[in-house]
Tab-separated table of C-alpha atoms and ligand atoms in Angstrom:
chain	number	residue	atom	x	y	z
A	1	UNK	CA	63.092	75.693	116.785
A	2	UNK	CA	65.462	74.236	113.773
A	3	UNK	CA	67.342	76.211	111.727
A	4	UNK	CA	69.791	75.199	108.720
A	5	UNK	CA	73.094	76.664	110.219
A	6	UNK	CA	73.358	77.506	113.868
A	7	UNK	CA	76.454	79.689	114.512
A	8	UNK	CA	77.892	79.661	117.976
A	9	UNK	CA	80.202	82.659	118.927
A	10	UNK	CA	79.066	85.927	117.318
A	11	UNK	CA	82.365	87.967	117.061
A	12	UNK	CA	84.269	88.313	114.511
A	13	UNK	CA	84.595	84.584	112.679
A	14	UNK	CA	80.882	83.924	113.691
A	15	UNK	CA	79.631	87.014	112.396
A	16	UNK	CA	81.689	87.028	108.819
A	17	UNK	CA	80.514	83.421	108.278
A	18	UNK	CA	77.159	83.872	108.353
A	19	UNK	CA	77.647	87.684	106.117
A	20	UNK	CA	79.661	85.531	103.392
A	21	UNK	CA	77.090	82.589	103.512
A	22	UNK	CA	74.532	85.413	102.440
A	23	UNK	CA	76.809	86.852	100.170
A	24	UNK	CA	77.628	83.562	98.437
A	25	UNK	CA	73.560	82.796	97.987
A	26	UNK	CA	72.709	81.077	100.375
A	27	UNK	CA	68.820	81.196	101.835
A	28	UNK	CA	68.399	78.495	104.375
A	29	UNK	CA	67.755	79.885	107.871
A	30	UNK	CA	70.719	80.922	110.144
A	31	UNK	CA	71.312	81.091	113.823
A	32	UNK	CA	74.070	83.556	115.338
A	33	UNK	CA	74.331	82.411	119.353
A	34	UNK	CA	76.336	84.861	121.172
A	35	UNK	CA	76.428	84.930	125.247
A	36	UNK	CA	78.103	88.274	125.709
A	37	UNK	CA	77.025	90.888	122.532
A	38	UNK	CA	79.359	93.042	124.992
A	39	UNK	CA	82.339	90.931	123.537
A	40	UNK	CA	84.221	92.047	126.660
A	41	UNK	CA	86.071	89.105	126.499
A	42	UNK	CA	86.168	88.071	122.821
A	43	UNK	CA	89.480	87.773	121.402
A	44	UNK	CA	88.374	89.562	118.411
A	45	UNK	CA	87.992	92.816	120.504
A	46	UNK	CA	90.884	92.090	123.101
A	47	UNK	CA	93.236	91.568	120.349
A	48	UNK	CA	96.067	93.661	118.874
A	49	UNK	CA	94.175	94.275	115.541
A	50	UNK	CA	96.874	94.333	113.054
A	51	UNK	CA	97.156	92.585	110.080
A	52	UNK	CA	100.257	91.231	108.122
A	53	UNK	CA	100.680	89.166	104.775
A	54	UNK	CA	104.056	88.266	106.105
A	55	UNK	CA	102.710	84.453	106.505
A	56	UNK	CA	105.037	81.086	105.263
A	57	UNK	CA	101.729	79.218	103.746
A	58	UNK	CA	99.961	80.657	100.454
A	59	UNK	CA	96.604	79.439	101.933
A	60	UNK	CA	97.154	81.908	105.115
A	61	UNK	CA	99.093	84.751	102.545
A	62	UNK	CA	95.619	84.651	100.270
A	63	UNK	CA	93.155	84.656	103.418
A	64	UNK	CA	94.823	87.951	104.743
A	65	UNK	CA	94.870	89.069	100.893
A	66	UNK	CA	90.983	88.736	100.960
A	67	UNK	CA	90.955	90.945	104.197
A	68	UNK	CA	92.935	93.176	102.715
A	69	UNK	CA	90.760	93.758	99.753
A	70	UNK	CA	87.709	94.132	102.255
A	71	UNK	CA	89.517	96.871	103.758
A	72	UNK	CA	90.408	98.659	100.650
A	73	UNK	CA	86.758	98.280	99.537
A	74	UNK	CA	85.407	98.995	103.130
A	75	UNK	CA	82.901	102.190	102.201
A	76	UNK	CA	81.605	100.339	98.993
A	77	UNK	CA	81.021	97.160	101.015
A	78	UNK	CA	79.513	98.580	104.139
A	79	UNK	CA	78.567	102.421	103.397
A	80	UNK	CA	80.025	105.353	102.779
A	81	UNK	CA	80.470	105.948	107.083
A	82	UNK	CA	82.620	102.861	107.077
A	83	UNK	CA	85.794	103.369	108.861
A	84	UNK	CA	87.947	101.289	110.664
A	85	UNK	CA	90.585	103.515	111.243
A	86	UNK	CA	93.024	100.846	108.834
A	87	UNK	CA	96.427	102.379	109.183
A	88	UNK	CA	99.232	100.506	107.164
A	89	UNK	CA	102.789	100.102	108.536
A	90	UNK	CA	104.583	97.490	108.205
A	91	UNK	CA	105.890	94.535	109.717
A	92	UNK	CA	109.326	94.135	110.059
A	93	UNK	CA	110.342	90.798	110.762
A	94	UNK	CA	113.916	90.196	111.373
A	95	UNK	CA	116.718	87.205	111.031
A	96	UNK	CA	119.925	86.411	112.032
A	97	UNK	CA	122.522	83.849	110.403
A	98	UNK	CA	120.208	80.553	111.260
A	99	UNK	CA	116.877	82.253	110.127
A	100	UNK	CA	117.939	83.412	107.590
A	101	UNK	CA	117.031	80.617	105.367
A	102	UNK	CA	113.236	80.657	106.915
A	103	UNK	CA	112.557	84.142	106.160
A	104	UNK	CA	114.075	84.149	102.388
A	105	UNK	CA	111.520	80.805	101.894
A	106	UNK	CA	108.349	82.691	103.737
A	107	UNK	CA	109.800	85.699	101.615
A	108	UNK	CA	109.455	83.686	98.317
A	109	UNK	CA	105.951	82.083	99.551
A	110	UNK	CA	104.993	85.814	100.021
A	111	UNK	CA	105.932	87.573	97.026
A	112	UNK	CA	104.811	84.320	94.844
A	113	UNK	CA	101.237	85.617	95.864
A	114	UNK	CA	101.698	88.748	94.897
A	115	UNK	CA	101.960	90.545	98.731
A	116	UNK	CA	104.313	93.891	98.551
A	117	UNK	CA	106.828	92.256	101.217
A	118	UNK	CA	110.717	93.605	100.640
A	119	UNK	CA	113.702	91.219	101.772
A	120	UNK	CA	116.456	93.529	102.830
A	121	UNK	CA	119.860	92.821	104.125
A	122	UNK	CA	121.382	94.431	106.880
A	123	UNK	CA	122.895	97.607	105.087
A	124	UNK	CA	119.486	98.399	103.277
A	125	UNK	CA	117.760	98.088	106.641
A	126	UNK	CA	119.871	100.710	108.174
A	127	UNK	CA	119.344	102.714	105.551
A	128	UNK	CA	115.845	102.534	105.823
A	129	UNK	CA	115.466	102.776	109.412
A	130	UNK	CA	118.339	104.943	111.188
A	131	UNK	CA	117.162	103.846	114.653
A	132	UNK	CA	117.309	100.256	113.809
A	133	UNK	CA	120.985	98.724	115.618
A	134	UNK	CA	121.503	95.699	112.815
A	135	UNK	CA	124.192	93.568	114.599
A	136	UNK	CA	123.620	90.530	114.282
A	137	UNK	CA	120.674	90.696	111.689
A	138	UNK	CA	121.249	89.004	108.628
A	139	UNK	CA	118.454	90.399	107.021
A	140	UNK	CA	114.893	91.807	107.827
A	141	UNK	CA	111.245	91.484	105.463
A	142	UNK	CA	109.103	94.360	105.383
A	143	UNK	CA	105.797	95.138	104.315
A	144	UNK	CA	105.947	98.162	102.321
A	145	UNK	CA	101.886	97.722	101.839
A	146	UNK	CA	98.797	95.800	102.970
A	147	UNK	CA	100.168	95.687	106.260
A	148	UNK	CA	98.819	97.790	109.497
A	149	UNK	CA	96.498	98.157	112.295
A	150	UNK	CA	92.829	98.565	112.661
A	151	UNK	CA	89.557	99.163	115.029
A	152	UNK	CA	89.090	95.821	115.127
A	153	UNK	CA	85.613	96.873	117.238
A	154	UNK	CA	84.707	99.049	114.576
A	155	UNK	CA	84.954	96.308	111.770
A	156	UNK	CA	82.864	93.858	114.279
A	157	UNK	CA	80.328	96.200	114.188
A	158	UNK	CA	80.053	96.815	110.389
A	159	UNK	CA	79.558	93.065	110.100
A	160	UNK	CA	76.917	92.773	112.919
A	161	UNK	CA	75.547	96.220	111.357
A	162	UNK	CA	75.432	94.378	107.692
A	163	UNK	CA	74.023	91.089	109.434
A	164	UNK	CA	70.601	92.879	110.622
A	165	UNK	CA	69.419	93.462	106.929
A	166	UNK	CA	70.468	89.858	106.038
A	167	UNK	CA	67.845	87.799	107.589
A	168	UNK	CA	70.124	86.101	110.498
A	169	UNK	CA	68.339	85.729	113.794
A	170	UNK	CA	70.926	86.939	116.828
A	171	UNK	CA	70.047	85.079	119.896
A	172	UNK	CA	72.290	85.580	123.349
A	173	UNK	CA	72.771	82.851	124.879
A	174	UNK	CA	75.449	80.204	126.240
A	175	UNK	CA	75.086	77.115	124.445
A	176	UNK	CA	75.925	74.339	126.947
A	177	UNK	CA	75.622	71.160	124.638
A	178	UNK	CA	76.063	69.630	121.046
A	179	UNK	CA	73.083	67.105	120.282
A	180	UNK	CA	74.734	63.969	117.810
A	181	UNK	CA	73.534	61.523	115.732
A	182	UNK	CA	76.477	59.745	114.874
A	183	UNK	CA	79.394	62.149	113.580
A	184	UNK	CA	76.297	64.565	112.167
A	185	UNK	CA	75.501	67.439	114.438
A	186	UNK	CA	71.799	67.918	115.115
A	187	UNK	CA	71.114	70.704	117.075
A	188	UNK	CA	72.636	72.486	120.215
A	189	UNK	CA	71.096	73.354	124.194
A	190	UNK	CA	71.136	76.852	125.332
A	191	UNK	CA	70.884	77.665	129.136
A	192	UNK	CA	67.945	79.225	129.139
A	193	UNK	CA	66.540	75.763	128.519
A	194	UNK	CA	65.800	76.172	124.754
A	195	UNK	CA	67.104	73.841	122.497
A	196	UNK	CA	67.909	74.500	118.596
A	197	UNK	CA	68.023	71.683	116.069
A	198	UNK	CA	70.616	72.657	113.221
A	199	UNK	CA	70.034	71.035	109.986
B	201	FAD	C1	96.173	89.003	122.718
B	201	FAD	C2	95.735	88.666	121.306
B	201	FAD	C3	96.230	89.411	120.239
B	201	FAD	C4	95.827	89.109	118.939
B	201	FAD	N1	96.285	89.889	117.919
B	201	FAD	C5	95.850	89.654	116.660
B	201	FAD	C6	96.229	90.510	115.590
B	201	FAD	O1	96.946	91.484	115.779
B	201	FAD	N2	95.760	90.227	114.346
B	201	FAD	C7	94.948	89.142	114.097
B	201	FAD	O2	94.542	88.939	112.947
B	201	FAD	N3	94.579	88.319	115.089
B	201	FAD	C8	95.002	88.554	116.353
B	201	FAD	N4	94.616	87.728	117.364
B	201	FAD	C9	93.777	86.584	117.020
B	201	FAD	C10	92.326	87.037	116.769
B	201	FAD	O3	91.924	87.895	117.804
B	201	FAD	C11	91.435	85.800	116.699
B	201	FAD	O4	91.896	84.912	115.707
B	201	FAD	C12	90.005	86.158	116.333
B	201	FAD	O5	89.525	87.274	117.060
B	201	FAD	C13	89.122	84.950	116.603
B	201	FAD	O6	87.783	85.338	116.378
B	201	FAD	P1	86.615	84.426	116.883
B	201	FAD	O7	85.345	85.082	116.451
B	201	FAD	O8	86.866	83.013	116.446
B	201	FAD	O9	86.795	84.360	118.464
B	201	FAD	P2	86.350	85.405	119.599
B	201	FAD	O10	86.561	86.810	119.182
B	201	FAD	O11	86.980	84.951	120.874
B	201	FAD	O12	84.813	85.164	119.662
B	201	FAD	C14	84.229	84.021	120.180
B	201	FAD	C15	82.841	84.417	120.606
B	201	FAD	O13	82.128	83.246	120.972
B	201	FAD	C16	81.378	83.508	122.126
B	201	FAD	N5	81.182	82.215	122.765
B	201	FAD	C17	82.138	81.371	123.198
B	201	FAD	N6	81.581	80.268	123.720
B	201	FAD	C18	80.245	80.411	123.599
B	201	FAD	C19	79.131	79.613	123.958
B	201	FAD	N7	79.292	78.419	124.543
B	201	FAD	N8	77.880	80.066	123.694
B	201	FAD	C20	77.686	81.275	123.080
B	201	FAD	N9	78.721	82.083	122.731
B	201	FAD	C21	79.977	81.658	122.995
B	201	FAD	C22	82.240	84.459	122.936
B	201	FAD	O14	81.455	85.217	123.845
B	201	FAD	C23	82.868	85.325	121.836
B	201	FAD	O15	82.138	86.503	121.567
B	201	FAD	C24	94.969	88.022	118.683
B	201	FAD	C25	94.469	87.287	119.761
B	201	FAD	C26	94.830	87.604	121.046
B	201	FAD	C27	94.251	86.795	122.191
């Protein structure tokens, strides 16, 4: 059995990258390997599910922005029954006098991308939240958008949903080894004995 891309892990990275290689064109055959389609102990399912733009690097502030316009675009992507129960609340992320000048820098990386992230100082906080005790915070950064939690279950499932009318072939199993020719992956073992060759 060969296929061009053999995916090992189906939850939630697995499963996107082989929707977005369809989505972006391309053909070739593809492989999703997943031991338990359970995913009783993926972290994708076992996690906390939230999602922030409240990040320091531009390259991680722009992956949660493309998340974030999934979500907002969830129905038109994946049907009008779509729902993963997205609710946004922010993050409040808090500093005293010595982080203060890592949160105004992450605060500047944030808003230079365009995410709806508020630096306020101690007075402003209180205002905002009356059950908040501020000593000793310098200043807090809030998400007054894009931020929240979600099913993430329920989004695994649109994407393994989306997957079955996309011509990728699900197989469970473990894999158990990585076949090499040189620094070129060629293929991986299963154990149930099958091996796949991966172009
Ligand atoms: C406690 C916790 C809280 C978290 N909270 C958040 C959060 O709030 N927000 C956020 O964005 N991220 C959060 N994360 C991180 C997030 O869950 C992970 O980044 C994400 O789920 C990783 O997805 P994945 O598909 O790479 O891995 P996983 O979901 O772990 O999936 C890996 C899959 O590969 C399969 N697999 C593994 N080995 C093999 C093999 N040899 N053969 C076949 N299949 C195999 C497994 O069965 C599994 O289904 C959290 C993580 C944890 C642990």
């Amino acid at each position: 059995m060969r296929y061009d891309i053999v995916i090992i892990g189906g939850a939630i990275v697995g499963s996107s990258v082989a929707y977005y290689l369809r989505e972006e064109g391309f053909t070739g055959s593809i492989a999703l390997i997943e031991r338990d389609p359970q995913f009783s102990q993926a972290a994708t399912t076992l996690s906390l599910a939230s999602i922030r733009q409240q990040f320091s690097i531009p390259e991680n502030i722009r992956l949660s922005q493309f998340t974030l316009k999934l979500f907002r675009r969830l129905k038109e992507t994946f049907g009008a029954d779509a729902d993963i129960g997205f609710r946004e609340g922010g993050y409040l992320i808090l500093a005293g006098e010595a982080g203060l000048p890592i949160l105004k820098a992450n605060h500047e990386a944030q808003i230079a991308e365009g995410a709806d992230i508020v630096l306020e100082d101690a007075g402003q906080l209180a205002r905002r939240f009356s059950w908040l005790s501020t000593e000793g915070i310098s200043a807090g950064a809030y998400g007054r958008g894009g931020e929240g939690w979600f099913d993430a279950h329920a989004l695994l499932m649109l994407f393994r949903k989306a997957l079955r009318e996309r011509r990728i072939d699900f197989i469970t199993a473990s894999v158990t080894g990585i076949a090499r020719e040189g620094s070129r992956v060629t293929g991986v073992a299963l154990d149930n004995g099958e091996t796949l060759e991966a172009g």
